[in-house]
PDB file of C-alpha atoms in Angstrom:
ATOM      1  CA  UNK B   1      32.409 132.486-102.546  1.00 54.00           C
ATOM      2  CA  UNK B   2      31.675 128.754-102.237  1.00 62.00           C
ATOM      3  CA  UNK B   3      29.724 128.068 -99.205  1.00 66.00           C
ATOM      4  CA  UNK B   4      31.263 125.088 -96.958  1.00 68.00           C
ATOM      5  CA  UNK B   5      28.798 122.238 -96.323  1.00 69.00           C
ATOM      6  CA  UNK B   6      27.874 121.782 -92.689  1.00 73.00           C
ATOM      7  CA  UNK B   7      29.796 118.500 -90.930  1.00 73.00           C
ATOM      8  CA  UNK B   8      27.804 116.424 -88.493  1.00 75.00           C
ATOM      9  CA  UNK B   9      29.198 114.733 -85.486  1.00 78.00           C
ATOM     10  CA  UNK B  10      28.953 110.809 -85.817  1.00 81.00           C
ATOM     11  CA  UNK B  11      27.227 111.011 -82.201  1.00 82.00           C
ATOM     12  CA  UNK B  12      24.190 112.681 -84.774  1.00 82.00           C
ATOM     13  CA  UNK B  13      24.469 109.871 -86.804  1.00 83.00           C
ATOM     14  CA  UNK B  14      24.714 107.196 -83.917  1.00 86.00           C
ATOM     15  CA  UNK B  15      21.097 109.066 -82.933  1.00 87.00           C
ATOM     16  CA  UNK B  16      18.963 107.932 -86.312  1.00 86.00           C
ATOM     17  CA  UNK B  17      20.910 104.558 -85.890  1.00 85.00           C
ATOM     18  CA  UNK B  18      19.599 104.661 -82.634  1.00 89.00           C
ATOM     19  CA  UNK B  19      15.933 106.125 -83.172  1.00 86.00           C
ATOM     20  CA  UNK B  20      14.942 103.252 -85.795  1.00 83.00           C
ATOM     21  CA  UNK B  21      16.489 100.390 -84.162  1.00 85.00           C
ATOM     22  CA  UNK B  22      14.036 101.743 -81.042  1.00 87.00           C
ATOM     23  CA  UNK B  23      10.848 101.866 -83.284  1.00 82.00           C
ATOM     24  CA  UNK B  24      11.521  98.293 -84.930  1.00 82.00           C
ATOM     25  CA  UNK B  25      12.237  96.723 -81.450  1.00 87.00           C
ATOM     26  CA  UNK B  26       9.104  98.267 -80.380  1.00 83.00           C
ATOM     27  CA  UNK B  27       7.390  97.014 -83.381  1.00 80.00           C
ATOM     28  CA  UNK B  28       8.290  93.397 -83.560  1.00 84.00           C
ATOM     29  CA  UNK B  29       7.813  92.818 -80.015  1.00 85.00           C
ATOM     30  CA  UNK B  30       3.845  94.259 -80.250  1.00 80.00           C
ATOM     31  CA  UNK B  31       4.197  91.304 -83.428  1.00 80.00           C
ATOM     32  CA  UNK B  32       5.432  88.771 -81.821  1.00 83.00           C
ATOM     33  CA  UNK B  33       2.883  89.073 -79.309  1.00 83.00           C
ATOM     34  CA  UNK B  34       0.524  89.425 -81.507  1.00 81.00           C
ATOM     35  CA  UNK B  35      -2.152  91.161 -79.542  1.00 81.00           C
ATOM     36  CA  UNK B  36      -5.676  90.576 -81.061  1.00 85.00           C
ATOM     37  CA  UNK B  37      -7.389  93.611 -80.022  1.00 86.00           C
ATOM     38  CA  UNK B  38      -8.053  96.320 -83.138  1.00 88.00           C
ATOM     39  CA  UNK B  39      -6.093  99.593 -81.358  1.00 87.00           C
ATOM     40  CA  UNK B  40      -2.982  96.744 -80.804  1.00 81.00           C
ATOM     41  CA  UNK B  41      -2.733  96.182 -84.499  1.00 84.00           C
ATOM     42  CA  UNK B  42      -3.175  99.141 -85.777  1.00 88.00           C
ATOM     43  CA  UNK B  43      -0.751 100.167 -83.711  1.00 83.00           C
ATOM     44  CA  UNK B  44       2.084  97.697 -85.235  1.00 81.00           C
ATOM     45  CA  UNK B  45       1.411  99.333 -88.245  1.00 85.00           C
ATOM     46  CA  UNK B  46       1.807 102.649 -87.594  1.00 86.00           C
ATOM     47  CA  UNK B  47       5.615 101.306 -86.035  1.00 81.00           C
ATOM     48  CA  UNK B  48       5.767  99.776 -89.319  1.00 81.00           C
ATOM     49  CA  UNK B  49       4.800 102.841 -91.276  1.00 86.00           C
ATOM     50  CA  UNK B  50       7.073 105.021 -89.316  1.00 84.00           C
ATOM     51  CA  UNK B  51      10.061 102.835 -89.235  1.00 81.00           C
ATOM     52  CA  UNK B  52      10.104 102.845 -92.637  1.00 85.00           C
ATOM     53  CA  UNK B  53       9.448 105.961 -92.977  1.00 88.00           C
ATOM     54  CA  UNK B  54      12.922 107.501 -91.053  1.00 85.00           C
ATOM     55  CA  UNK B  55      14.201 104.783 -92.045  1.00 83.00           C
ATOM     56  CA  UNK B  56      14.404 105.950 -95.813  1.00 88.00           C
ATOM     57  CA  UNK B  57      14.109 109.317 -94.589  1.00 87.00           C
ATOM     58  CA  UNK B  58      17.649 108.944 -92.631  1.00 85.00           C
ATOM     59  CA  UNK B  59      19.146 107.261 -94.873  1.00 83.00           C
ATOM     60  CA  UNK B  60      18.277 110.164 -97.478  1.00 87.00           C
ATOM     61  CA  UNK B  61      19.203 112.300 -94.870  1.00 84.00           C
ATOM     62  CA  UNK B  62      22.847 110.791 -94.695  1.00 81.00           C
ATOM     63  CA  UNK B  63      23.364 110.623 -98.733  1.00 83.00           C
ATOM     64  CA  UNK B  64      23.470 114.269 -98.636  1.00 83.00           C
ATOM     65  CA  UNK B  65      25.358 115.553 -95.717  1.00 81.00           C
ATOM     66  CA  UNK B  66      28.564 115.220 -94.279  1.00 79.00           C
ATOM     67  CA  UNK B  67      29.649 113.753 -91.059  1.00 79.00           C
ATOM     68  CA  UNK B  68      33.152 113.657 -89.323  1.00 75.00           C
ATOM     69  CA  UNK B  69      35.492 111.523 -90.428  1.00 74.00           C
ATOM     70  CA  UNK B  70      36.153 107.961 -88.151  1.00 74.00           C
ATOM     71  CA  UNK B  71      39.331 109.480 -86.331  1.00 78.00           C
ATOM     72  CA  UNK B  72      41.120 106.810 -83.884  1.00 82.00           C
ATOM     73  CA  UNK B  73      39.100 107.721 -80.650  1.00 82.00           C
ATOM     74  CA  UNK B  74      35.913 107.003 -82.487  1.00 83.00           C
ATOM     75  CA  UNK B  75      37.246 103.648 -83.736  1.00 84.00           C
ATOM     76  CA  UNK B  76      38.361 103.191 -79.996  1.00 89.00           C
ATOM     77  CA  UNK B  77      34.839 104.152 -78.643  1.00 88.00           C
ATOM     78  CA  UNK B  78      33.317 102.197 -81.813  1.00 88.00           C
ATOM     79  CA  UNK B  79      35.021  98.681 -80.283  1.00 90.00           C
ATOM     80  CA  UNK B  80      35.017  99.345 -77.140  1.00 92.00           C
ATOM     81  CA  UNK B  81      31.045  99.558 -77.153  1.00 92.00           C
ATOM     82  CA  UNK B  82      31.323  96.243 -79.434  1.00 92.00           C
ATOM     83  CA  UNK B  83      33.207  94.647 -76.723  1.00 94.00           C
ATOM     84  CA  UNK B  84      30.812  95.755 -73.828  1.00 94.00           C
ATOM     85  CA  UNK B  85      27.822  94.420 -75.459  1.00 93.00           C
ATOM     86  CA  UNK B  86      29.108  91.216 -76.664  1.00 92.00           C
ATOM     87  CA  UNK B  87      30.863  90.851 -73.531  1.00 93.00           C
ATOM     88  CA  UNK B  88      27.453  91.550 -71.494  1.00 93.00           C
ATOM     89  CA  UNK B  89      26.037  88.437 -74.082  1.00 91.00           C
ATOM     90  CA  UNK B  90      28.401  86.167 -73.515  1.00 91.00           C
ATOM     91  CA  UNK B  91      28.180  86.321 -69.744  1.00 91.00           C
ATOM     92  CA  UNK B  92      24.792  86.232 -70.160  1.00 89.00           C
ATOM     93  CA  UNK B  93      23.988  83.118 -72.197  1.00 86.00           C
ATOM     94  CA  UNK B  94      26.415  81.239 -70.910  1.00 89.00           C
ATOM     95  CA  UNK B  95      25.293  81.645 -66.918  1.00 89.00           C
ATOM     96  CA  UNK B  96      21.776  81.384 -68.384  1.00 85.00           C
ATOM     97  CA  UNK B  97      22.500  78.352 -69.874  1.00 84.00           C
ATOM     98  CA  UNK B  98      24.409  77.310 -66.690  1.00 87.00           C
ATOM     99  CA  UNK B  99      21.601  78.012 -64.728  1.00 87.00           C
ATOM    100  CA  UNK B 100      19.531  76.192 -66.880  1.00 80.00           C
ATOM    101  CA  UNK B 101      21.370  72.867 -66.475  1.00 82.00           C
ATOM    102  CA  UNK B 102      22.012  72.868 -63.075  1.00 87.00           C
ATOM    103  CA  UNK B 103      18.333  73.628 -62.645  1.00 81.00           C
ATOM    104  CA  UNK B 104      17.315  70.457 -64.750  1.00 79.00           C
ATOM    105  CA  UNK B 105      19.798  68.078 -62.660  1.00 83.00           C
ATOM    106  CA  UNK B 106      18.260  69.102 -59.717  1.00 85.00           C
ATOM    107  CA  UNK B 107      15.203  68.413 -60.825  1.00 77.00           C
ATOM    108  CA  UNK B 108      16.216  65.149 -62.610  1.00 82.00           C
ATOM    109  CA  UNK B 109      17.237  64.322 -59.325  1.00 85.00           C
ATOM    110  CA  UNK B 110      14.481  65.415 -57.267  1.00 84.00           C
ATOM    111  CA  UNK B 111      10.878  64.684 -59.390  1.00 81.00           C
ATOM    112  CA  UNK B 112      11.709  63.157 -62.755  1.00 80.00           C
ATOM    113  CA  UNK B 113       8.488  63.868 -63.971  1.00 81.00           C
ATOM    114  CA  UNK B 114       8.984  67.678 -63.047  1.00 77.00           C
ATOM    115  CA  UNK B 115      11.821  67.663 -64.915  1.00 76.00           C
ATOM    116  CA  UNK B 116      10.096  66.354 -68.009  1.00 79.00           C
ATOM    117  CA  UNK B 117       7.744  69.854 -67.945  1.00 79.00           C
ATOM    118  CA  UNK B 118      10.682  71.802 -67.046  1.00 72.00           C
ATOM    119  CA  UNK B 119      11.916  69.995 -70.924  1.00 74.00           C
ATOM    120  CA  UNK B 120       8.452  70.810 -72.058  1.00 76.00           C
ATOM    121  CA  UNK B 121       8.332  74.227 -70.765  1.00 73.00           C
ATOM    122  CA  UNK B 122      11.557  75.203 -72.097  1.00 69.00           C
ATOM    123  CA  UNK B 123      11.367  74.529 -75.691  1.00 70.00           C
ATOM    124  CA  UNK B 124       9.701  77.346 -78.103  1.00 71.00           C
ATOM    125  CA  UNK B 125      10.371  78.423 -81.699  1.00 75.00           C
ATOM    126  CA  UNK B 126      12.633  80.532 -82.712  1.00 78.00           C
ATOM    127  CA  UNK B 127      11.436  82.594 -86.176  1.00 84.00           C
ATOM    128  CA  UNK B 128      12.750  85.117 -88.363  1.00 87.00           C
ATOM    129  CA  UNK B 129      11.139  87.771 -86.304  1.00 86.00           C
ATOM    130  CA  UNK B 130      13.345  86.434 -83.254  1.00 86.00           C
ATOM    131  CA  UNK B 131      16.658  86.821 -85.039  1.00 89.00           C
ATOM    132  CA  UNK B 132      15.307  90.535 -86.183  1.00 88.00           C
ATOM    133  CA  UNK B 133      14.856  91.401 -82.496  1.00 89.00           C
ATOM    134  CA  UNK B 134      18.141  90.418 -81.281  1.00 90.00           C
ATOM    135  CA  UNK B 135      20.040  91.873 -84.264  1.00 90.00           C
ATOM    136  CA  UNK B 136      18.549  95.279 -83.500  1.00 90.00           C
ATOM    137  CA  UNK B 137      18.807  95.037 -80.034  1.00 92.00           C
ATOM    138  CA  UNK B 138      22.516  94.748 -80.366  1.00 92.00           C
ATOM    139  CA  UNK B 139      22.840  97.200 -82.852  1.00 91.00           C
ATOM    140  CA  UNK B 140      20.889  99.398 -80.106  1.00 92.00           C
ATOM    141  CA  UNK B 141      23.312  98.852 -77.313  1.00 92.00           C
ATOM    142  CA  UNK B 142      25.825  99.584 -79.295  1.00 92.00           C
ATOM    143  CA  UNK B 143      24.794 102.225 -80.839  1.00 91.00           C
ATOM    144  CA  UNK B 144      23.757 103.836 -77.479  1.00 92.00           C
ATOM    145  CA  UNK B 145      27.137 102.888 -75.772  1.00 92.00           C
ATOM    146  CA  UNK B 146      28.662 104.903 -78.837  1.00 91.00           C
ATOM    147  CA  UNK B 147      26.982 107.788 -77.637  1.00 90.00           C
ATOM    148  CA  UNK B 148      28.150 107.692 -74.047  1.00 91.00           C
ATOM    149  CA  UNK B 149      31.196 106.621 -74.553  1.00 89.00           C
ATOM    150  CA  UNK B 150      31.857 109.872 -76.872  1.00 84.00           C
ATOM    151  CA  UNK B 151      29.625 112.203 -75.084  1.00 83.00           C
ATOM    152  CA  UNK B 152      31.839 110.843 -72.109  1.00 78.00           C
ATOM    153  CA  UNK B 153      34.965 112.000 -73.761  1.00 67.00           C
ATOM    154  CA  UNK B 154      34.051 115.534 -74.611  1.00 56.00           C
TER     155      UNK B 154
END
């Protein structure tokens, strides 16, 4: 008698997704800033270490079991999540960016010269380690909205 393999709920596999997107946020915002103190950076690598870690551990993990197939209320709970989040970042950037302008014209109009540091102030660069942080942070919200949205249904 052939023994059946044991199927796992995508909600389990929404979980890891969600478990090592939380430990590489966590680790690249201790490295982006970059504390200088011994326990702080051997802390980041420890995240490191660990991330990769599940990370290759999960994905081991998923090459040998079996997980429900996509049916049409996952799909639906799948974008609907996608939609939330990029909904939530659209809204966002653009009255931050809104805010942001009308800010500067009043300034511009009130003290120049304030609005020169305001210019100042405002600009920073964006690296690679920037990018990673958003990316995952998105793939966290969704990933988490996933979860409630199915845990929701059952």
């Amino acid at each position: 008698m052939k023994k059946e393999k044991k199927v796992y709920s995508l909600v389990t596999k929404e979980v890891m997704n969600v478990i090592t997107s939380l430990m590489l946020v966590v680790a690249i915002i201790l490295k982006l800033i970059n504390p200088q103190n011994a326990i702080a950076q051997i802390a980041i690598k420890i995240l490191a270490y660990a991330f990769l870690a599940s990370y290759f551990g999960i994905n081991l993990f998923r090459c040998f079991v079996k997980f429900d197939i996509e049916d049409e209320a996952a799909v639906e709970h799948y974008n609907k999540a996608k939609r939330k989040v990029f909904g939530f970042l659209w809204g966002f950037c653009s009255g931050f960016g809104a805010s942001g302008v009308i800010v500067l014209l009043i300034f511009e109009a009130i003290r120049p010269e304030l609005a020169e540091k305001f210019v100042e102030l405002s600009s920073f660069t964006i690296s690679f380690w920037h990018f990673l942080l958003v990316y995952y942070l998105i793939q966290l919200a969704i990933s988490a909205l996933f979860i409630y949205f199915e845990k929701r249904e059952v």
